[in-house]
GROMACS .gro file of C-alpha atoms in nm:
model
  331
    1MET     CA    1  21.199  19.600  -3.927
    2PHE     CA    2  21.025  19.938  -3.931
    3TRP     CA    3  20.795  19.849  -4.221
    4ALA     CA    4  20.741  19.495  -4.090
    5SER     CA    5  20.592  19.631  -3.768
    6TYR     CA    6  20.344  19.844  -3.962
    7LEU     CA    7  20.248  19.557  -4.191
    8LEU     CA    8  20.196  19.329  -3.892
    9ALA     CA    9  19.985  19.595  -3.720
   10ALA     CA   10  19.771  19.637  -4.032
   11LEU     CA   11  19.726  19.262  -4.060
   12ALA     CA   12  19.633  19.241  -3.691
   13ILE     CA   13  19.365  19.509  -3.736
   14ILE     CA   14  19.222  19.334  -4.043
   15LEU     CA   15  19.210  18.996  -3.866
   16ALA     CA   16  19.064  19.147  -3.550
   17TRP     CA   17  18.774  19.332  -3.710
   18PRO     CA   18  18.672  19.330  -4.079
   19ALA     CA   19  18.782  18.974  -4.163
   20PRO     CA   20  18.586  18.799  -3.882
   21ILE     CA   21  18.280  19.014  -3.948
   22ALA     CA   22  18.288  18.935  -4.319
   23LEU     CA   23  18.332  18.564  -4.255
   24SER     CA   24  18.053  18.555  -3.995
   25ARG     CA   25  17.814  18.716  -4.244
   26ALA     CA   26  17.911  18.499  -4.539
   27SER     CA   27  17.678  18.221  -4.654
   28TRP     CA   28  17.940  17.984  -4.797
   29PRO     CA   29  18.064  17.837  -4.463
   30ALA     CA   30  17.746  17.629  -4.443
   31ARG     CA   31  17.847  17.470  -4.773
   32ALA     CA   32  18.198  17.386  -4.651
   33PRO     CA   33  18.204  17.384  -4.270
   34PHE     CA   34  18.543  17.214  -4.244
   35THR     CA   35  18.707  17.472  -4.471
   36ALA     CA   36  18.542  17.755  -4.280
   37MET     CA   37  18.663  17.603  -3.952
   38VAL     CA   38  19.022  17.599  -4.079
   39LEU     CA   39  18.988  17.961  -4.188
   40TRP     CA   40  18.853  18.067  -3.848
   41GLN     CA   41  19.148  17.901  -3.676
   42SER     CA   42  19.391  18.073  -3.912
   43ILE     CA   43  19.230  18.411  -3.843
   44ALA     CA   44  19.264  18.358  -3.469
   45LEU     CA   45  19.624  18.234  -3.481
   46GLY     CA   46  19.737  18.481  -3.745
   47GLY     CA   47  19.568  18.770  -3.568
   48GLY     CA   48  19.723  18.687  -3.232
   49LEU     CA   49  20.069  18.642  -3.380
   50SER     CA   50  20.040  18.965  -3.578
   51MET     CA   51  19.921  19.159  -3.275
   52ILE     CA   52  20.208  19.041  -3.057
   53GLY     CA   53  20.461  19.053  -3.339
   54ALA     CA   54  20.382  19.412  -3.437
   55MET     CA   55  20.460  19.540  -3.088
   56LEU     CA   56  20.764  19.316  -3.050
   57VAL     CA   57  20.916  19.413  -3.385
   58TRP     CA   58  20.853  19.781  -3.318
   59GLY     CA   59  21.017  19.758  -2.977
   60LEU     CA   60  21.324  19.567  -3.097
   61GLU     CA   61  21.368  19.764  -3.421
   62PRO     CA   62  21.674  19.964  -3.302
   63LEU     CA   63  21.864  19.643  -3.216
   64GLY     CA   64  21.870  19.457  -3.547
   65ASP     CA   65  21.744  19.404  -3.898
   66ASN     CA   66  21.521  19.108  -3.809
   67LEU     CA   67  21.366  18.952  -3.504
   68VAL     CA   68  21.642  18.694  -3.460
   69SER     CA   69  21.931  18.939  -3.453
   70ALA     CA   70  21.732  19.199  -3.258
   71SER     CA   71  21.634  18.940  -2.995
   72ALA     CA   72  21.997  18.838  -2.961
   73GLY     CA   73  22.088  19.201  -2.903
   74PHE     CA   74  21.813  19.242  -2.645
   75LEU     CA   75  21.929  18.926  -2.467
   76ARG     CA   76  22.283  19.064  -2.447
   77ILE     CA   77  22.144  19.378  -2.286
   78LEU     CA   78  21.961  19.172  -2.025
   79VAL     CA   79  22.244  18.929  -1.952
   80SER     CA   80  22.556  19.140  -1.991
   81ASP     CA   81  22.420  19.469  -1.864
   82GLU     CA   82  22.514  19.635  -2.190
   83PRO     CA   83  22.389  19.993  -2.231
   84ALA     CA   84  22.041  20.023  -2.378
   85ALA     CA   85  22.075  20.378  -2.504
   86SER     CA   86  21.930  20.281  -2.841
   87LEU     CA   87  21.600  20.179  -2.682
   88GLY     CA   88  21.364  20.464  -2.610
   89VAL     CA   89  21.069  20.467  -2.374
   90VAL     CA   90  20.833  20.379  -2.659
   91HIS     CA   91  21.041  20.076  -2.753
   92VAL     CA   92  21.052  19.950  -2.395
   93PHE     CA   93  20.676  19.999  -2.367
   94ALA     CA   94  20.616  19.805  -2.690
   95ILE     CA   95  20.837  19.515  -2.577
   96SER     CA   96  20.662  19.507  -2.239
   97ALA     CA   97  20.317  19.519  -2.400
   98ALA     CA   98  20.404  19.232  -2.635
   99THR     CA   99  20.536  19.023  -2.346
  100LEU     CA  100  20.233  19.096  -2.130
  101LEU     CA  101  19.989  19.017  -2.411
  102PHE     CA  102  20.163  18.689  -2.488
  103GLY     CA  103  20.161  18.594  -2.121
  104HIS     CA  104  19.797  18.696  -2.088
  105LEU     CA  105  19.691  18.481  -2.383
  106VAL     CA  106  19.885  18.175  -2.261
  107PHE     CA  107  19.770  18.222  -1.901
  108THR     CA  108  19.406  18.258  -2.010
  109LEU     CA  109  19.434  17.946  -2.225
  110ILE     CA  110  19.562  17.749  -1.926
  111LEU     CA  111  19.301  17.896  -1.690
  112THR     CA  112  19.021  17.816  -1.934
  113PHE     CA  113  19.147  17.459  -1.962
  114ILE     CA  114  19.153  17.421  -1.581
  115ARG     CA  115  18.806  17.574  -1.549
  116ILE     CA  116  18.662  17.342  -1.812
  117ARG     CA  117  18.826  17.038  -1.653
  118ARG     CA  118  18.675  17.130  -1.316
  119GLN     CA  119  18.333  17.185  -1.470
  120ARG     CA  120  18.347  16.849  -1.642
  121SER     CA  121  18.461  16.680  -1.323
  122ARG     CA  122  18.170  16.826  -1.126
  123HIS     CA  123  17.933  16.739  -1.409
  124ARG     CA  124  18.061  16.382  -1.416
  125ASP     CA  125  18.011  16.352  -1.039
  126MET     CA  126  17.652  16.472  -1.077
  127LEU     CA  127  17.590  16.223  -1.356
  128THR     CA  128  17.716  15.944  -1.133
  129LEU     CA  129  17.435  16.028  -0.892
  130LEU     CA  130  17.159  16.123  -1.134
  131SER     CA  131  17.204  15.898  -1.438
  132SER     CA  132  17.200  15.533  -1.530
  133PRO     CA  133  17.371  15.349  -1.819
  134ALA     CA  134  17.166  15.306  -2.135
  135ALA     CA  135  17.049  14.949  -2.178
  136ASP     CA  136  17.166  14.896  -2.534
  137GLN     CA  137  17.409  15.183  -2.601
  138PRO     CA  138  17.771  15.174  -2.480
  139ALA     CA  139  17.920  15.490  -2.326
  140THR     CA  140  17.572  15.642  -2.301
  141LEU     CA  141  17.403  15.768  -1.986
  142VAL     CA  142  17.033  15.841  -1.934
  143ILE     CA  143  16.903  16.109  -1.699
  144SER     CA  144  16.546  16.142  -1.582
  145HIS     CA  145  16.413  16.466  -1.731
  146PRO     CA  146  16.102  16.539  -1.938
  147ALA     CA  147  16.281  16.783  -2.171
  148PRO     CA  148  16.460  16.643  -2.478
  149VAL     CA  149  16.826  16.667  -2.377
  150ALA     CA  150  17.129  16.535  -2.563
  151TYR     CA  151  17.494  16.630  -2.526
  152CYS     CA  152  17.839  16.476  -2.499
  153LEU     CA  153  18.085  16.496  -2.214
  154PRO     CA  154  18.446  16.457  -2.334
  155GLY     CA  155  18.696  16.278  -2.118
  156GLY     CA  156  18.921  16.057  -2.327
  157ALA     CA  157  18.840  15.695  -2.254
  158ARG     CA  158  18.569  15.818  -2.014
  159SER     CA  159  18.381  16.020  -2.277
  160VAL     CA  160  18.007  15.966  -2.266
  161THR     CA  161  17.690  16.074  -2.443
  162VAL     CA  162  17.410  16.191  -2.215
  163MET     CA  163  17.042  16.182  -2.306
  164SER     CA  164  16.720  16.235  -2.118
  165ASP     CA  165  16.447  15.973  -2.099
  166GLY     CA  166  16.214  16.247  -2.225
  167LEU     CA  167  16.413  16.261  -2.548
  168MET     CA  168  16.419  15.885  -2.585
  169ASP     CA  169  16.041  15.875  -2.552
  170LEU     CA  170  16.005  16.123  -2.839
  171LEU     CA  171  16.249  15.970  -3.086
  172THR     CA  172  16.214  15.674  -3.313
  173ARG     CA  173  16.499  15.427  -3.331
  174ALA     CA  174  16.636  15.587  -3.647
  175GLU     CA  175  16.617  15.935  -3.495
  176LEU     CA  176  16.792  15.811  -3.183
  177ASP     CA  177  17.070  15.669  -3.400
  178ALA     CA  178  17.102  16.009  -3.567
  179VAL     CA  179  17.144  16.182  -3.231
  180LEU     CA  180  17.397  15.926  -3.109
  181THR     CA  181  17.599  15.950  -3.429
  182HIS     CA  182  17.593  16.329  -3.405
  183GLU     CA  183  17.727  16.319  -3.050
  184SER     CA  184  17.989  16.057  -3.136
  185ALA     CA  185  18.114  16.286  -3.413
  186HIS     CA  186  18.172  16.563  -3.158
  187LEU     CA  187  18.386  16.328  -2.952
  188HIS     CA  188  18.578  16.156  -3.233
  189GLN     CA  189  18.655  16.483  -3.412
  190ARG     CA  190  18.771  16.648  -3.088
  191HIS     CA  191  18.536  16.943  -3.121
  192HIS     CA  192  18.576  17.022  -2.751
  193LEU     CA  193  18.936  17.130  -2.819
  194LEU     CA  194  18.815  17.389  -3.069
  195LEU     CA  195  18.554  17.516  -2.825
  196TRP     CA  196  18.822  17.541  -2.557
  197ALA     CA  197  19.054  17.746  -2.777
  198PHE     CA  198  18.788  17.993  -2.889
  199ALA     CA  199  18.641  18.019  -2.538
  200ALA     CA  200  18.991  18.114  -2.419
  201TRP     CA  201  19.019  18.373  -2.698
  202ARG     CA  202  18.692  18.531  -2.588
  203SER     CA  203  18.797  18.528  -2.221
  204ALA     CA  204  19.134  18.681  -2.302
  205LEU     CA  205  18.991  18.955  -2.527
  206PRO     CA  206  18.635  19.020  -2.406
  207TRP     CA  207  18.659  19.379  -2.533
  208LEU     CA  208  18.699  19.249  -2.887
  209PRO     CA  209  18.348  19.195  -3.032
  210THR     CA  210  18.477  18.961  -3.300
  211SER     CA  211  18.594  18.711  -3.037
  212LEU     CA  212  18.226  18.649  -2.959
  213LEU     CA  213  18.145  18.625  -3.329
  214ALA     CA  214  18.421  18.367  -3.372
  215GLN     CA  215  18.303  18.157  -3.079
  216ARG     CA  216  17.945  18.153  -3.205
  217ALA     CA  217  18.051  18.073  -3.561
  218VAL     CA  218  18.276  17.786  -3.452
  219SER     CA  219  18.003  17.643  -3.227
  220GLU     CA  220  17.764  17.642  -3.522
  221LEU     CA  221  18.019  17.494  -3.762
  222ILE     CA  222  18.097  17.198  -3.536
  223GLU     CA  223  17.724  17.125  -3.521
  224MET     CA  224  17.715  17.121  -3.901
  225LEU     CA  225  18.016  16.890  -3.915
  226ALA     CA  226  17.843  16.652  -3.674
  227ASP     CA  227  17.525  16.674  -3.883
  228ASP     CA  228  17.723  16.575  -4.193
  229GLU     CA  229  17.857  16.271  -4.009
  230ALA     CA  230  17.506  16.174  -3.901
  231LEU     CA  231  17.386  16.199  -4.263
  232ARG     CA  232  17.621  15.915  -4.350
  233HIS     CA  233  17.414  15.683  -4.132
  234VAL     CA  234  17.056  15.815  -4.153
  235ASP     CA  235  16.850  15.987  -4.419
  236GLU     CA  236  16.791  16.360  -4.425
  237PRO     CA  237  16.424  16.364  -4.306
  238THR     CA  238  16.519  16.155  -4.004
  239LEU     CA  239  16.801  16.390  -3.908
  240VAL     CA  240  16.583  16.698  -3.960
  241ARG     CA  241  16.316  16.558  -3.732
  242ALA     CA  242  16.573  16.464  -3.466
  243ILE     CA  243  16.728  16.813  -3.471
  244ALA     CA  244  16.384  16.975  -3.452
  245ILE     CA  245  16.285  16.762  -3.153
  246VAL     CA  246  16.604  16.830  -2.963
  247GLY     CA  247  16.599  17.198  -3.057
  248SER     CA  248  16.235  17.278  -2.997
  249GLY     CA  249  16.141  17.048  -2.713
  250ALA     CA  250  15.829  16.927  -2.892
  251LEU     CA  251  15.729  16.697  -3.172
  252PRO     CA  252  15.729  16.885  -3.505
  253ASP     CA  253  15.369  16.795  -3.588
  254GLN     CA  254  15.280  17.140  -3.713
  255PRO     CA  255  15.431  17.273  -4.036
  256ASP     CA  256  15.560  17.589  -3.870
  257THR     CA  257  15.748  17.409  -3.593
  258LEU     CA  258  16.053  17.352  -3.810
  259ASP     CA  259  16.063  17.722  -3.889
  260ASP     CA  260  16.036  17.827  -3.525
  261PRO     CA  261  16.274  17.632  -3.304
  262LEU     CA  262  16.244  17.899  -3.036
  263ALA     CA  263  15.980  17.704  -2.846
  264GLU     CA  264  16.234  17.551  -2.609
  265ASP     CA  265  16.199  17.441  -2.253
  266ALA     CA  266  16.345  17.739  -2.071
  267GLY     CA  267  16.417  17.523  -1.770
  268ALA     CA  268  16.645  17.290  -1.964
  269PRO     CA  269  16.926  17.479  -2.134
  270ALA     CA  270  17.093  17.158  -2.249
  271ALA     CA  271  16.793  17.091  -2.470
  272ARG     CA  272  16.907  17.369  -2.698
  273GLY     CA  273  17.162  17.156  -2.869
  274THR     CA  274  17.463  16.934  -2.840
  275THR     CA  275  17.795  17.024  -2.691
  276ASP     CA  276  18.019  16.961  -2.395
  277VAL     CA  277  18.023  17.175  -2.084
  278THR     CA  278  18.243  17.452  -2.222
  279GLY     CA  279  17.942  17.676  -2.260
  280GLY     CA  280  17.918  17.654  -2.638
  281THR     CA  281  17.562  17.531  -2.677
  282ALA     CA  282  17.390  17.539  -3.012
  283ASP     CA  283  17.125  17.806  -2.958
  284ALA     CA  284  16.794  17.854  -3.137
  285ARG     CA  285  16.954  18.063  -3.413
  286SER     CA  286  17.211  17.793  -3.478
  287THR     CA  287  16.941  17.527  -3.483
  288ALA     CA  288  16.744  17.727  -3.737
  289HIS     CA  289  17.052  17.758  -3.959
  290ARG     CA  290  17.116  17.385  -3.937
  291LEU     CA  291  16.759  17.301  -4.031
  292GLN     CA  292  16.761  17.549  -4.319
  293ARG     CA  293  17.086  17.395  -4.443
  294LEU     CA  294  16.929  17.048  -4.448
  295LEU     CA  295  16.588  17.148  -4.582
  296THR     CA  296  16.722  17.371  -4.862
  297PRO     CA  297  17.064  17.224  -4.940
  298LEU     CA  298  17.304  17.420  -5.155
  299PRO     CA  299  17.574  17.266  -5.374
  300PRO     CA  300  17.910  17.226  -5.197
  301LEU     CA  301  18.193  17.456  -5.280
  302SER     CA  302  18.399  17.355  -5.579
  303ARG     CA  303  18.751  17.229  -5.529
  304VAL     CA  304  18.883  17.556  -5.667
  305GLN     CA  305  18.682  17.759  -5.416
  306GLN     CA  306  18.784  17.537  -5.125
  307GLY     CA  307  19.144  17.547  -5.242
  308LEU     CA  308  19.132  17.926  -5.251
  309ALA     CA  309  18.991  17.947  -4.899
  310LEU     CA  310  19.250  17.701  -4.767
  311SER     CA  311  19.525  17.894  -4.945
  312VAL     CA  312  19.414  18.212  -4.769
  313ALA     CA  313  19.418  18.023  -4.439
  314GLY     CA  314  19.769  17.901  -4.512
  315LEU     CA  315  19.890  18.250  -4.598
  316LEU     CA  316  19.752  18.384  -4.270
  317LEU     CA  317  19.976  18.136  -4.090
  318ILE     CA  318  20.282  18.194  -4.309
  319VAL     CA  319  20.290  18.572  -4.356
  320PRO     CA  320  20.322  18.681  -3.988
  321PRO     CA  321  20.622  18.454  -3.913
  322ALA     CA  322  20.781  18.560  -4.242
  323LEU     CA  323  20.746  18.926  -4.146
  324LEU     CA  324  20.890  18.850  -3.803
  325VAL     CA  325  21.207  18.668  -3.905
  326ALA     CA  326  21.280  18.808  -4.250
  327PRO     CA  327  21.150  19.166  -4.285
  328GLU     CA  328  21.449  19.258  -4.501
  329LEU     CA  329  21.281  19.063  -4.782
  330ILE     CA  330  21.025  19.342  -4.813
  331GLY     CA  331  21.242  19.635  -4.735
   0.00000   0.00000   0.00000
């Protein structure tokens, strides 16, 4: 297990720093947002498992040839009060660090879920007081606000799309359909679960700069996935105009408005984009990327390229467990 711990540590370092940076700077995710999303999830899961596994394997190394036998030996020490002379201070520290990190990640995931649920509950209570049902759109609420606001609020059967009357005044019927389809895609594709997971990762490891990169990249990718769903119901110019209106807070009458979505209503953060209340709004930079993607479309990745990316994602999920339970295969 000695070499397995070093390989897991090396993999953890790669997935914690250079891999996320390289993926965040790559241009191909805009051509295959679903594939990029899968890869981001694999990086997060593989990195966390490698990080915990490296310390655990190192700590248990004197007790067995693989994690299963070593864990059984460690359990006998705990239950039967067998002597632990083979475990040094470094090994005990590594086992403790792995246990604490695992508990920290799980506890943060649960805390983030509770926090988001409370935020949504408070938000829903406010909407009950400040909104009214849309006349001709089911599961849609309208708030009185001059800024163009559109977002979704997940809640299972109680999920709703929220829009401002200011936005409805600016949009044509086709553009309104584009916004509604975009928001419905967020709900139907369970994008809020992805935002929850990556928000928890950032909260658990705030000292890791790539956790912020991952959260921003995932937030942008889910917007692109929702845009692709909207394109199945409306044409591209209609969707571009709808995104520009929601993103900029003004009608895109001037040619340079589409290139400068920074002219937002600073008093209405929700006008920046579409999301739930997890804090993952689509900011001006994301809006610019989405518009550029629609205005200057690139060919999608080939099946071979997507297959390669998905294969890498699969390996990131397979290799750490393999190193944990069967290190003798490499030694």
